[in-house]
CSV table of C-alpha atoms and ligand atoms in Angstrom, one decimal:
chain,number,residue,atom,x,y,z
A,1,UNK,CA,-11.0,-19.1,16.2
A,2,UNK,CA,-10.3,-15.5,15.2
A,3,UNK,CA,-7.1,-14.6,13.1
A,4,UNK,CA,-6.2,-11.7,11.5
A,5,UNK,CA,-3.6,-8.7,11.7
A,6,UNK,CA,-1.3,-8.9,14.8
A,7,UNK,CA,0.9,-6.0,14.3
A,8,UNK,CA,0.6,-3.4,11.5
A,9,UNK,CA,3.2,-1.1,10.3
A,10,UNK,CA,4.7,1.0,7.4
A,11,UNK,CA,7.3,2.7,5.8
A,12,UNK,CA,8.2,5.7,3.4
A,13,UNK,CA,11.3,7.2,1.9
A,14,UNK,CA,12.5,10.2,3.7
A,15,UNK,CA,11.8,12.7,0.8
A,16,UNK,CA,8.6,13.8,-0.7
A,17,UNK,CA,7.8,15.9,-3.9
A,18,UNK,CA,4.8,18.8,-3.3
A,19,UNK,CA,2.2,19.3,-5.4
A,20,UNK,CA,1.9,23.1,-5.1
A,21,UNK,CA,5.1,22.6,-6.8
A,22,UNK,CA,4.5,20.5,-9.6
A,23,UNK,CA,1.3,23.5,-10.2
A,24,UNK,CA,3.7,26.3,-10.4
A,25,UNK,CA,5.7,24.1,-12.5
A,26,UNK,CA,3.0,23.3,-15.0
A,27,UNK,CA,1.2,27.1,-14.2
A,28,UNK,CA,-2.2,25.9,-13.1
A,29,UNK,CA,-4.3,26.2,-10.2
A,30,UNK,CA,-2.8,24.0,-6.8
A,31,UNK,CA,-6.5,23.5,-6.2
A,32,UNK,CA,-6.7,21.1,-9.1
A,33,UNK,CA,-4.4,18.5,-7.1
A,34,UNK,CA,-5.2,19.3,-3.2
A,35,UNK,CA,-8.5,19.6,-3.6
A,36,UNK,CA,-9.9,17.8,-7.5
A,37,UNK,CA,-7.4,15.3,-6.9
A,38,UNK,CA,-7.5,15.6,-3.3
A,39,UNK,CA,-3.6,14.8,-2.5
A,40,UNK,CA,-0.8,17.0,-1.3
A,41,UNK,CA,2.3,15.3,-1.9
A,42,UNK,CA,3.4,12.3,-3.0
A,43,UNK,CA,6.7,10.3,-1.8
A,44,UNK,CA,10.0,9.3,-3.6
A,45,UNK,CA,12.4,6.7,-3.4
A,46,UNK,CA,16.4,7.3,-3.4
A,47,UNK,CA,18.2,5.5,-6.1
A,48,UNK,CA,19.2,3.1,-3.0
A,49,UNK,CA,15.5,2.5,-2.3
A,50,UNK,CA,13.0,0.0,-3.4
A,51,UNK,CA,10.1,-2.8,-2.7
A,52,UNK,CA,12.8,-4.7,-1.0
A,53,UNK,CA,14.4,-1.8,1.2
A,54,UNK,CA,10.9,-0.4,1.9
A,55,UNK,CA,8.7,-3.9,2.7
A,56,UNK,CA,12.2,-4.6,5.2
A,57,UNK,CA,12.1,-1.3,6.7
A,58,UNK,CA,8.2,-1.8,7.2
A,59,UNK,CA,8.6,-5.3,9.1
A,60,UNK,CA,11.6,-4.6,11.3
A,61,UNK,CA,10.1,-3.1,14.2
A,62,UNK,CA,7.1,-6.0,14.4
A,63,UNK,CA,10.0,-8.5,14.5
A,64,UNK,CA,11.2,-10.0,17.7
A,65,UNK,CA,12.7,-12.7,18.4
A,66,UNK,CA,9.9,-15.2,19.0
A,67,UNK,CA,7.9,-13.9,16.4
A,68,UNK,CA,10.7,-14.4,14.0
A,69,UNK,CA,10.9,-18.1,15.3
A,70,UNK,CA,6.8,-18.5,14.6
A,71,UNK,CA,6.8,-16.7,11.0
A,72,UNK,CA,6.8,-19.7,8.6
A,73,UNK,CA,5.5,-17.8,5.3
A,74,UNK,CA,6.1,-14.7,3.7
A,75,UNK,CA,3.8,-13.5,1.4
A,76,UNK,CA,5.2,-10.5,-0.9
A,77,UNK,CA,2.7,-8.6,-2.4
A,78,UNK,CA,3.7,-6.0,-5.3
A,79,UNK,CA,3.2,-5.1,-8.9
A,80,UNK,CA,6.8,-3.5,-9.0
A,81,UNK,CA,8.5,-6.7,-9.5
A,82,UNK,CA,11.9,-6.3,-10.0
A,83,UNK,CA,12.7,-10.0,-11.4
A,84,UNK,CA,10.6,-11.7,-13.8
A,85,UNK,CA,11.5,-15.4,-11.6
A,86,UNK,CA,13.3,-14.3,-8.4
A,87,UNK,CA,10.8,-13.4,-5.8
A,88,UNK,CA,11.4,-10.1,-3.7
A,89,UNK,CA,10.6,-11.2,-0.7
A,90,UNK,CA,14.0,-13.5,-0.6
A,91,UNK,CA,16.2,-10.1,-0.2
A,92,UNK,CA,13.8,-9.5,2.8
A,93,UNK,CA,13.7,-12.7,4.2
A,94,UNK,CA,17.3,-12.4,4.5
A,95,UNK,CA,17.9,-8.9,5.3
A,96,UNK,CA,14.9,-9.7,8.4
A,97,UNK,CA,16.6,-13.0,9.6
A,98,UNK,CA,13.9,-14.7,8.7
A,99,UNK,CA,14.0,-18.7,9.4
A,100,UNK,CA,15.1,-20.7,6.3
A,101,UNK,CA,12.4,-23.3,6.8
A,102,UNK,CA,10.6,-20.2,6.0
A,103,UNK,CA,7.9,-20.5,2.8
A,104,UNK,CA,8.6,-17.4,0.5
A,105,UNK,CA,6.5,-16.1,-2.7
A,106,UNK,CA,5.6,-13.3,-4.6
A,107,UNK,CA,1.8,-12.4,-5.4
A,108,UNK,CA,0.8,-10.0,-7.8
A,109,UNK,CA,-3.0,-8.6,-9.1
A,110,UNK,CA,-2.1,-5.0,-8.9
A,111,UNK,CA,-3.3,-3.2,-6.1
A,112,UNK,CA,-5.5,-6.0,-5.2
A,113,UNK,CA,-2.6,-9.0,-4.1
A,114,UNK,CA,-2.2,-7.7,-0.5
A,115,UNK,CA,-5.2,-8.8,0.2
A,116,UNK,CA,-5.2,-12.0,-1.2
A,117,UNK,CA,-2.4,-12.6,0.9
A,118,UNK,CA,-4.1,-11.1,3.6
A,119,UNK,CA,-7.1,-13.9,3.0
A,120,UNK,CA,-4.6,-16.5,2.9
A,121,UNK,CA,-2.2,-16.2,5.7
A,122,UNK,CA,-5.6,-16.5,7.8
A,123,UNK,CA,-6.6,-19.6,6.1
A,124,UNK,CA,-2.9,-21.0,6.9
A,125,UNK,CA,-2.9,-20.0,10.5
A,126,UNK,CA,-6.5,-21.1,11.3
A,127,UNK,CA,-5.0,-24.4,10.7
A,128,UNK,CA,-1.7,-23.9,12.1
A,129,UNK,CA,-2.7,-21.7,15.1
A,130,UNK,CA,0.9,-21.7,16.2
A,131,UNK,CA,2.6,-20.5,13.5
A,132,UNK,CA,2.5,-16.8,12.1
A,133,UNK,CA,2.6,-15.0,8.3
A,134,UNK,CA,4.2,-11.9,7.4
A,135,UNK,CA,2.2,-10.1,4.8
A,136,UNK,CA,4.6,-7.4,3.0
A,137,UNK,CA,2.7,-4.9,0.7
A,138,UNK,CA,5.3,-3.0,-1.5
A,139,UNK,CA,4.9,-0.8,-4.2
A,140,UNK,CA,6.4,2.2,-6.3
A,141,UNK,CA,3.9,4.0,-8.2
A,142,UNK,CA,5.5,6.3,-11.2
A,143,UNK,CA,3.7,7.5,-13.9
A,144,UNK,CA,4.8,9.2,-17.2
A,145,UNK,CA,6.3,12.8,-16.8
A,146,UNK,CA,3.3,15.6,-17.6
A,147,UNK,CA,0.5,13.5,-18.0
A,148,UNK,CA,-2.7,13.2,-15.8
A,149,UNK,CA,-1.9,10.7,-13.8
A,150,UNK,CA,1.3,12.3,-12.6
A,151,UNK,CA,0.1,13.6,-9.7
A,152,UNK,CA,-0.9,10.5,-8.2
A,153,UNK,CA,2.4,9.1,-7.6
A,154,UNK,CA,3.6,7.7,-4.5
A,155,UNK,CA,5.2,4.7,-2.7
A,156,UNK,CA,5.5,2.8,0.4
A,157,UNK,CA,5.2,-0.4,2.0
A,158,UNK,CA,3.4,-1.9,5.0
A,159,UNK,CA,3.8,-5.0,6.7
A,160,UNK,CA,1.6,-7.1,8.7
A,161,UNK,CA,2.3,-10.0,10.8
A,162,UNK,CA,-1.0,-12.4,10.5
A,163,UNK,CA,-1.6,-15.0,13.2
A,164,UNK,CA,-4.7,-16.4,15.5
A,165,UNK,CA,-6.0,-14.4,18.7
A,166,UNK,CA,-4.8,-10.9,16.5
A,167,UNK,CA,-3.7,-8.2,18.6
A,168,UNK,CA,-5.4,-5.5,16.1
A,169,UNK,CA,-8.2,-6.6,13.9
A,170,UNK,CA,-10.0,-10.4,13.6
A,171,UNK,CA,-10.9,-10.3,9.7
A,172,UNK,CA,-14.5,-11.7,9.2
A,173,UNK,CA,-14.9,-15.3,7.4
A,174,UNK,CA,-17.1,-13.7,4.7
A,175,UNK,CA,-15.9,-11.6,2.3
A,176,UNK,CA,-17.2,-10.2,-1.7
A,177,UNK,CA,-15.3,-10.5,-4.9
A,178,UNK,CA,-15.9,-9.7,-8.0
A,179,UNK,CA,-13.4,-10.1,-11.2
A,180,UNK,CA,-13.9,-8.9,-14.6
A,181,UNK,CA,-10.8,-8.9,-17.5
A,182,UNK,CA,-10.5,-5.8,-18.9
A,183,UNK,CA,-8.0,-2.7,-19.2
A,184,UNK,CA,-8.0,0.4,-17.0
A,185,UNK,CA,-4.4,0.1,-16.1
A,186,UNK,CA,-1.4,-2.4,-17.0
A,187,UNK,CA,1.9,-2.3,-17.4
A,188,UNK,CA,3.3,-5.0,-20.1
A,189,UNK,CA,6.8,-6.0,-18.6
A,190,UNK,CA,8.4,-3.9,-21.3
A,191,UNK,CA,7.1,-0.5,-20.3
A,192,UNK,CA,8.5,1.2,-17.0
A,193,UNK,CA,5.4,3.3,-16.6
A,194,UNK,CA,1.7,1.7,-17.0
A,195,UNK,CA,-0.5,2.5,-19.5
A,196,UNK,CA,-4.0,3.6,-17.9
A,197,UNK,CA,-7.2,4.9,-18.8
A,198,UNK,CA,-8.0,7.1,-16.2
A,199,UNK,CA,-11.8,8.0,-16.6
A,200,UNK,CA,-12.6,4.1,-17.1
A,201,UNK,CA,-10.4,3.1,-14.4
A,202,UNK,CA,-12.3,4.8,-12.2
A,203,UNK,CA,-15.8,4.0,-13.4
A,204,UNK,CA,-14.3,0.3,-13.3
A,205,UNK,CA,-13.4,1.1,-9.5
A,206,UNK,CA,-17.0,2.5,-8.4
A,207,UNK,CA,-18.6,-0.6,-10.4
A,208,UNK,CA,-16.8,-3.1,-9.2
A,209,UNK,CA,-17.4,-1.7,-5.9
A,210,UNK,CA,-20.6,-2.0,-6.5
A,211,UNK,CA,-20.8,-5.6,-7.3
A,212,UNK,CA,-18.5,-6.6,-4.4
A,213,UNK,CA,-20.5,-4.9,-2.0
A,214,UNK,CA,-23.4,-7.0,-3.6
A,215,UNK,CA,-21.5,-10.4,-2.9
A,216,UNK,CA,-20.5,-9.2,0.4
A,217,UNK,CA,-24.0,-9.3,1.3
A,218,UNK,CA,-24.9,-12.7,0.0
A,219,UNK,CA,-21.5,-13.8,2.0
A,220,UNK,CA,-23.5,-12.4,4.9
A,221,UNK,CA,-21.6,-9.7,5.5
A,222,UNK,CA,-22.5,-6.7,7.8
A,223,UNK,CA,-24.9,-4.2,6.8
A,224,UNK,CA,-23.2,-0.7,6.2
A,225,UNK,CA,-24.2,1.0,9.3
A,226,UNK,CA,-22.6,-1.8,11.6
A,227,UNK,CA,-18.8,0.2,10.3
A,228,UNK,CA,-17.6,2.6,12.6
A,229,UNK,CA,-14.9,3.2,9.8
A,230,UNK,CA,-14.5,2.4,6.1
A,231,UNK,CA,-11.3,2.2,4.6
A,232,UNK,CA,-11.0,2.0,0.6
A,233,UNK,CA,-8.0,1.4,-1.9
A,234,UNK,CA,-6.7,4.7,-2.2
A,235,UNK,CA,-5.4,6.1,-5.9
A,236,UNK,CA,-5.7,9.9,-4.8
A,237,UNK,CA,-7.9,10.5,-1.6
A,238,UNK,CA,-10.6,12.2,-3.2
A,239,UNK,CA,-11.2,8.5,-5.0
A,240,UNK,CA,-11.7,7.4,-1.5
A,241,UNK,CA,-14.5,10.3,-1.0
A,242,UNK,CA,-16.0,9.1,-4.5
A,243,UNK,CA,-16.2,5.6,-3.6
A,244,UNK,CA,-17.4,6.5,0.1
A,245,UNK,CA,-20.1,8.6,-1.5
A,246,UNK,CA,-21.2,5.5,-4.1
A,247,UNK,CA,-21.4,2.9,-1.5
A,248,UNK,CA,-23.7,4.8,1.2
A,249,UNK,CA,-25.4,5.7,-1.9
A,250,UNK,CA,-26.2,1.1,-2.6
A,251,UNK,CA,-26.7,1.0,1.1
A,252,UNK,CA,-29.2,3.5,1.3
A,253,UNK,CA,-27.6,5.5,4.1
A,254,UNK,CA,-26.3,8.7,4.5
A,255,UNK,CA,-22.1,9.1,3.8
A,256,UNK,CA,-20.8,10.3,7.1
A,257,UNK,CA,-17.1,12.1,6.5
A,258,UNK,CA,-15.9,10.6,10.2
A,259,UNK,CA,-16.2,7.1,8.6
A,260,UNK,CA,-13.8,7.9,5.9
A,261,UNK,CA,-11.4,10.7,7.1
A,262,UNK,CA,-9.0,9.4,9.4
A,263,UNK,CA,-7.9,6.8,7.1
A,264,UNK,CA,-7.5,9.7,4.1
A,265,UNK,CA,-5.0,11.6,6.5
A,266,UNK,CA,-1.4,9.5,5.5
A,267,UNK,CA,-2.4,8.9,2.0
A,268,UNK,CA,-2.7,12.5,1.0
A,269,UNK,CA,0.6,13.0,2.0
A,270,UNK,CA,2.2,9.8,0.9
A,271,UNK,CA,0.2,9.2,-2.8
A,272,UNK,CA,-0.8,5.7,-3.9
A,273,UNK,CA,1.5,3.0,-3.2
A,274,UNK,CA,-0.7,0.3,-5.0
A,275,UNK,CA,-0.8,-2.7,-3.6
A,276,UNK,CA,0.0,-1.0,0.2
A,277,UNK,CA,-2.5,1.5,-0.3
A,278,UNK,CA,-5.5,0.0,1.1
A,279,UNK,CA,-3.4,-0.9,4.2
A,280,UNK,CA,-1.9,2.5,4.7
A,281,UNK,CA,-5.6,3.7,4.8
A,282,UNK,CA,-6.2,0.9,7.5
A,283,UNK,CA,-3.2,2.5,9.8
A,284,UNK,CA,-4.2,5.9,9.3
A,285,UNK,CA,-7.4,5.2,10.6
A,286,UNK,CA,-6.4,3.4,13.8
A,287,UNK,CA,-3.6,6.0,14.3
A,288,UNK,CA,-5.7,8.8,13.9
A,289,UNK,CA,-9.4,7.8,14.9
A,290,UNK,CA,-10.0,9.9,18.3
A,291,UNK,CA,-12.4,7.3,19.6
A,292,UNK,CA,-11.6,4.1,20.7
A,293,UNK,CA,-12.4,1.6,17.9
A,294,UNK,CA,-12.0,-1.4,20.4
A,295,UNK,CA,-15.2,-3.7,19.8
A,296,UNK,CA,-16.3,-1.8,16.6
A,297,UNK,CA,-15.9,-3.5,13.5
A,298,UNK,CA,-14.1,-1.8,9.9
A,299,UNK,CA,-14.9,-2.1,6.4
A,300,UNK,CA,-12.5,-2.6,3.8
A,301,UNK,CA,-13.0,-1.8,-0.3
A,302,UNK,CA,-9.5,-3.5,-1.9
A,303,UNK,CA,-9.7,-2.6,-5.7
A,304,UNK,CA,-7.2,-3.9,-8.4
A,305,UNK,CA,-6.7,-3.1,-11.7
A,306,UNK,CA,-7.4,-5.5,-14.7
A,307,UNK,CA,-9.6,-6.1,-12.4
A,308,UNK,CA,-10.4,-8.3,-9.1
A,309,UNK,CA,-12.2,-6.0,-6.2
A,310,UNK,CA,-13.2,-7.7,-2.5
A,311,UNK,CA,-15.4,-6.1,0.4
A,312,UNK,CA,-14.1,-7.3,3.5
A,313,UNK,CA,-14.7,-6.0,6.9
A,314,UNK,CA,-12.9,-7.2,10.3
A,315,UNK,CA,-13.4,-6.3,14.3
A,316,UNK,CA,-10.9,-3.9,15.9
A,317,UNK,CA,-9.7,-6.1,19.1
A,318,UNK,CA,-10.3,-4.3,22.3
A,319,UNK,CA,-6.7,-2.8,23.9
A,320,UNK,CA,-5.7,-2.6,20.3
A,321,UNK,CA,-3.8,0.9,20.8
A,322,UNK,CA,-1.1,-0.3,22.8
A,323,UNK,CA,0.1,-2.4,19.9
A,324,UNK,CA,0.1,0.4,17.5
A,325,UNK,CA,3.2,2.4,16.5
A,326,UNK,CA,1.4,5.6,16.0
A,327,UNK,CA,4.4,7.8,17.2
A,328,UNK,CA,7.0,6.1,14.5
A,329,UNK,CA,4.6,6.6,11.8
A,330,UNK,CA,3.8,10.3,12.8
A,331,UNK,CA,7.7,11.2,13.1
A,332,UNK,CA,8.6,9.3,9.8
A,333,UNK,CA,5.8,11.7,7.4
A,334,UNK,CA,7.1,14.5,9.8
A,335,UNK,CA,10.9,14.5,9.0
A,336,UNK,CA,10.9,13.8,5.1
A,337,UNK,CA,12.1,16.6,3.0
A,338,UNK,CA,10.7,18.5,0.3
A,339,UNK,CA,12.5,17.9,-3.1
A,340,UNK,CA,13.2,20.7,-5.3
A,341,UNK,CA,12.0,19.8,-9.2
A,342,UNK,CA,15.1,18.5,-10.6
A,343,UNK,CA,16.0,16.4,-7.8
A,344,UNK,CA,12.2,14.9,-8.1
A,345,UNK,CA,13.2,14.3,-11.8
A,346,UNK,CA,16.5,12.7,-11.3
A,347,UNK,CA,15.2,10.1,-8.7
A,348,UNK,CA,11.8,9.8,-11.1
A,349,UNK,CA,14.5,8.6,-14.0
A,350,UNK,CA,16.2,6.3,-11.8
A,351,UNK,CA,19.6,5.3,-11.0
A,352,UNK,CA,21.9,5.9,-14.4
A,353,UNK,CA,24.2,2.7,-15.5
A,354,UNK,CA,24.0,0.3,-18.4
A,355,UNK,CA,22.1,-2.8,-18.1
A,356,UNK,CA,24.1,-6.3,-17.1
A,357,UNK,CA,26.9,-3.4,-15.9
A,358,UNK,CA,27.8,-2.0,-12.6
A,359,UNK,CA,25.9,0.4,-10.6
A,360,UNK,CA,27.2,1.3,-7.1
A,361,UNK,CA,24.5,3.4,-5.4
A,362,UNK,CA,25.8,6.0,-3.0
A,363,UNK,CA,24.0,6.3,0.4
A,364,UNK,CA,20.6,8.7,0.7
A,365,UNK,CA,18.1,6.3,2.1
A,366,UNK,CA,17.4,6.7,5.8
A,367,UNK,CA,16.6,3.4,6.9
A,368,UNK,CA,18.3,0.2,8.2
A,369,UNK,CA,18.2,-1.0,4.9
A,370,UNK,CA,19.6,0.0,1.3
A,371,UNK,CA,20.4,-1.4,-1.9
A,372,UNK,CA,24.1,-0.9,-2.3
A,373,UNK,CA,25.1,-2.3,-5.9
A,374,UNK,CA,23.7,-3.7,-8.7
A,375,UNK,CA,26.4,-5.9,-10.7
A,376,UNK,CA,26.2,-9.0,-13.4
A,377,UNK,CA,22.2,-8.8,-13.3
A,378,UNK,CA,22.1,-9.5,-9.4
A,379,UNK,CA,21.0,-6.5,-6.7
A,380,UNK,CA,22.8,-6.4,-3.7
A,381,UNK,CA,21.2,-4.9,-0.5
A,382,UNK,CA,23.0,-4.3,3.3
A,383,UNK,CA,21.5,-3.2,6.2
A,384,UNK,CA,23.4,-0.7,8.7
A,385,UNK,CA,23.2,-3.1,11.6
A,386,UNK,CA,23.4,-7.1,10.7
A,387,UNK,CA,20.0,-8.5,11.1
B,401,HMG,P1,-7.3,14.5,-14.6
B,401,HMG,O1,-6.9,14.8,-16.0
B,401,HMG,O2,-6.6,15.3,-13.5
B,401,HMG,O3,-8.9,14.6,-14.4
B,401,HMG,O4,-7.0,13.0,-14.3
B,401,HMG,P2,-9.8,15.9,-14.3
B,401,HMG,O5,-9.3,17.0,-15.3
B,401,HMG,O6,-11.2,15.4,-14.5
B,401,HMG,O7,-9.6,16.5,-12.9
B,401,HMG,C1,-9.8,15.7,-11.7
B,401,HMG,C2,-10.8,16.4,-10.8
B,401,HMG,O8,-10.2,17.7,-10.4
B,401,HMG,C3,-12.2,16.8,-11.4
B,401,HMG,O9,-13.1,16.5,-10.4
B,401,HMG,C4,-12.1,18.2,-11.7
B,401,HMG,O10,-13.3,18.9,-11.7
B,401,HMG,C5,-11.2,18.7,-10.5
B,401,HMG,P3,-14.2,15.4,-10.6
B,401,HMG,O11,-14.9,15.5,-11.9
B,401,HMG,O12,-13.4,14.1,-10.5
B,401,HMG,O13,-15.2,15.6,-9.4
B,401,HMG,N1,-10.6,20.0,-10.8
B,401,HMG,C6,-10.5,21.0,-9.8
B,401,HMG,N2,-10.9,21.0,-8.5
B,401,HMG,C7,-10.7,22.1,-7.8
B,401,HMG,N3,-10.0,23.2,-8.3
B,401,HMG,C8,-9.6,23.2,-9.6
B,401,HMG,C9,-9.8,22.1,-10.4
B,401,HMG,N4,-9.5,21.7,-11.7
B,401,HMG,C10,-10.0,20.5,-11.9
B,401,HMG,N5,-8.9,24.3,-10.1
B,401,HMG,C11,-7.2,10.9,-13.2
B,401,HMG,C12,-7.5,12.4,-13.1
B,401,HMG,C13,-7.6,10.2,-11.9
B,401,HMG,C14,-7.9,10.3,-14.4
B,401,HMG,C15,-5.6,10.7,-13.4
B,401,HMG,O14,-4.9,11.2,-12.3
B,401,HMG,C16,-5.2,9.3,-13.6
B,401,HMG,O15,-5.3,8.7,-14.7
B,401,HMG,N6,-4.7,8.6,-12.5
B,401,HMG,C17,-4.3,7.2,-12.6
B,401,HMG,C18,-5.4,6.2,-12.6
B,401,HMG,C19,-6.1,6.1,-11.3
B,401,HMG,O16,-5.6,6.5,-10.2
B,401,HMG,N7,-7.4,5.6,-11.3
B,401,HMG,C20,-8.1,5.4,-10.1
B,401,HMG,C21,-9.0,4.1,-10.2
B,401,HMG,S1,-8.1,2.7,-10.7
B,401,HMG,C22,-7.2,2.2,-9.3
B,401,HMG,O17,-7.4,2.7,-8.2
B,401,HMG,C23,-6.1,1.2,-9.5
B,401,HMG,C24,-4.6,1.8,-9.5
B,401,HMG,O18,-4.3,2.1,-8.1
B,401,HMG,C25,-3.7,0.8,-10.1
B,401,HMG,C26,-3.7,-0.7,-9.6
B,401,HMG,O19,-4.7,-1.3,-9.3
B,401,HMG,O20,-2.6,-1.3,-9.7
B,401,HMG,C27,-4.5,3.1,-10.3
């Protein structure tokens, strides 16, 4: 029996900071982001905005009424937990009218847990064929002011409902890991920013690559010629061109740039949303792949600090277009706003209030769904119309 994604969606705050702008504001060459970097602009949360706000805002339009009714687990994947016990996922369970015989939990390996989720929500519908998973991916990615890694900011989530007979892409049985315990990037929970070493992180990334492609392989996976596309976990873009590069390179083949650059398109305008990243790649290739992909089969590089990496690949299900939202996600990148510099750094410091006190968040995010107050430790959300 196939399984796999069904419907595939995402979301992003309705402002965005430019990084010609943070150039000028630092004096050096735009060039160094848009093209060494290979990103344009990354994306910013409101003070009202969050994991919670954005993984809701993701799922709402792949949730009718009957699929609501067959959703029995929801598997949240983030490394911007915002409760060391509470999972996130219950705020969206219950801003989605989710079913409350409805499993809930939280999975985090940095940018690497979607896909673990992604692995098993298959596992749990090929047994329970009837029955669907929604796989939220939800991240906010903020480095330290002025330092390198800066530039590759971003957030977003993207939401997936998993189930048999998928609508979009049948995920193959086989798949490569490979897991090795180091430090490239981690963020101890009393830091707000991550500590990362970026030159090692991203030797780490090509390596371990390298080894999952290897396991891949033995898994009997498909040999590298078989991908019409190949999307990778997505840092900055020009990461994606690196790794691209380094994997024809093990295969023997020749890198072809229409493998890789439909699913660059949203990232360079959206930044790394961790965990979501690697799915955000996987729309913007179906949403902006001129040929039909129906029939053709797509590889998939999901890397993770710390680290854990898997090579998976999947079949793009024939008539898959029509159960795209390709229009929604081209309007929502198309009417954000650009933020001047001291609005990016008073969103980038977060909302203002003491700890344990009250914090009543005016109103600036666009979607159905916002977090309205924080008070005695406990975050309240509301959604414009009542799920
Ligand atoms: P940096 O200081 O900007 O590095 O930091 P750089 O000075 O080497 O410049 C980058 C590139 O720009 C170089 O090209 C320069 O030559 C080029 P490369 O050597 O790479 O080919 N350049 C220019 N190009 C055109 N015109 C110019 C110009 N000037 C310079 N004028 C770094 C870059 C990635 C290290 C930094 O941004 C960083 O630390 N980022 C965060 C870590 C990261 O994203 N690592 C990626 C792999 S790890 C991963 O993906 C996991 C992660 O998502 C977290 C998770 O799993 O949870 C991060």
């Amino acid at each position: 029996m196939k399984t796999g994604i069904d419907k595939i969606s995402f979301a992003i705050p309705a402002r965005y900071f430019d990084l010609s702008a943070l150039a000028a504001q630092r004096g050096i060459d735009p060039a160094k982001f848009s093209r060494g970097i290979g990103q344009d602009r990354f994306a910013m949360p409101e003070h009202d905005e969050d994991i919670v706000t954005l993984g809701a805002e993701a799922a709402l339009p792949l949730l009718d009424a009957s699929t609501k009714n067959q959703i029995d687990t929801l598997l949240f994947a983030t490394e911007s937990g915002l409760d060391q016990s509470k999972a996130a996922g219950i705020h969206v369970h219950h801003l989605l009218g989710l079913p409350a015989r409805c499993r809930v939990v939280e999975m985090k390996q940095a940018c690497y847990s979607a896909t673990a989720a992604l692995q098993l929500a298959c596992a749990h519908v090929a047994r329970r064929p009837e029955r669907k998973v929604l796989v939220i991916a939800a991240d906010v990615a903020r480095y330290d002011l002025d330092g390198p890694a800066e530039a590759t900011q971003g957030c977003g989530g993207v939401a997936m409902v998993v189930g048999a007979d998928p609508a979009i892409l049948a995920l193959d049985p086989f798949s490569g890991c490979h897991t090795e315990d180091i430090y490239d990037f981690w963020r101890p929970p009393y830091r707000e920013t991550p500590l990362v070493d970026g030159k090692f992180s991203a030797l780490k990334y090509l390596q371990t690559l390298a080894h999952a492609w290897e396991a891949y392989q033995a898994d009997g996976g498909r040999p590298h010629e078989s991908f019409a596309r190949i999307c990778y976990h997505l840092p900055f873009s020009r990461m994606g061109e690196k790794a691209h590069r380094h994997l024809a390179g093990l295969a023997g083949v020749s890198a072809e740039a229409e493998r890789l650059d439909p699913g660059l398109t949203y990232a360079r305008d959206v930044g790394n949303c961790y965990s979501a990243s690697l799915y955000l790649s996987l729309i913007s290739t179906l949403d902006n792949s001129e040929e039909d992909l129906g029939g053709k089969a797509i590889g998939l590089f999901s890397y993770g600090s710390g680290a854990v990496g898997e090579m998976l690949s999947g079949e793009v299900q024939p008539g898959y277009r029509t159960h795209l939202l390709t229009e929604r996600h081209r309007t929502m990148l198309a009417e954000r706003k650009a933020l001047s510099h001291s609005a990016y750094l008073d969103l980038w410091h977060g909302p203002r209030g003491a700890q344990g006190g009250e914090i009543i968040l005016p109103q600036a995010a666009r979607g159905t769904f916002r977090l309205a107050r924080i008070h005695d430790h406990k975050r309240e959300y509301t959604s414009r119309t009542p799920a």
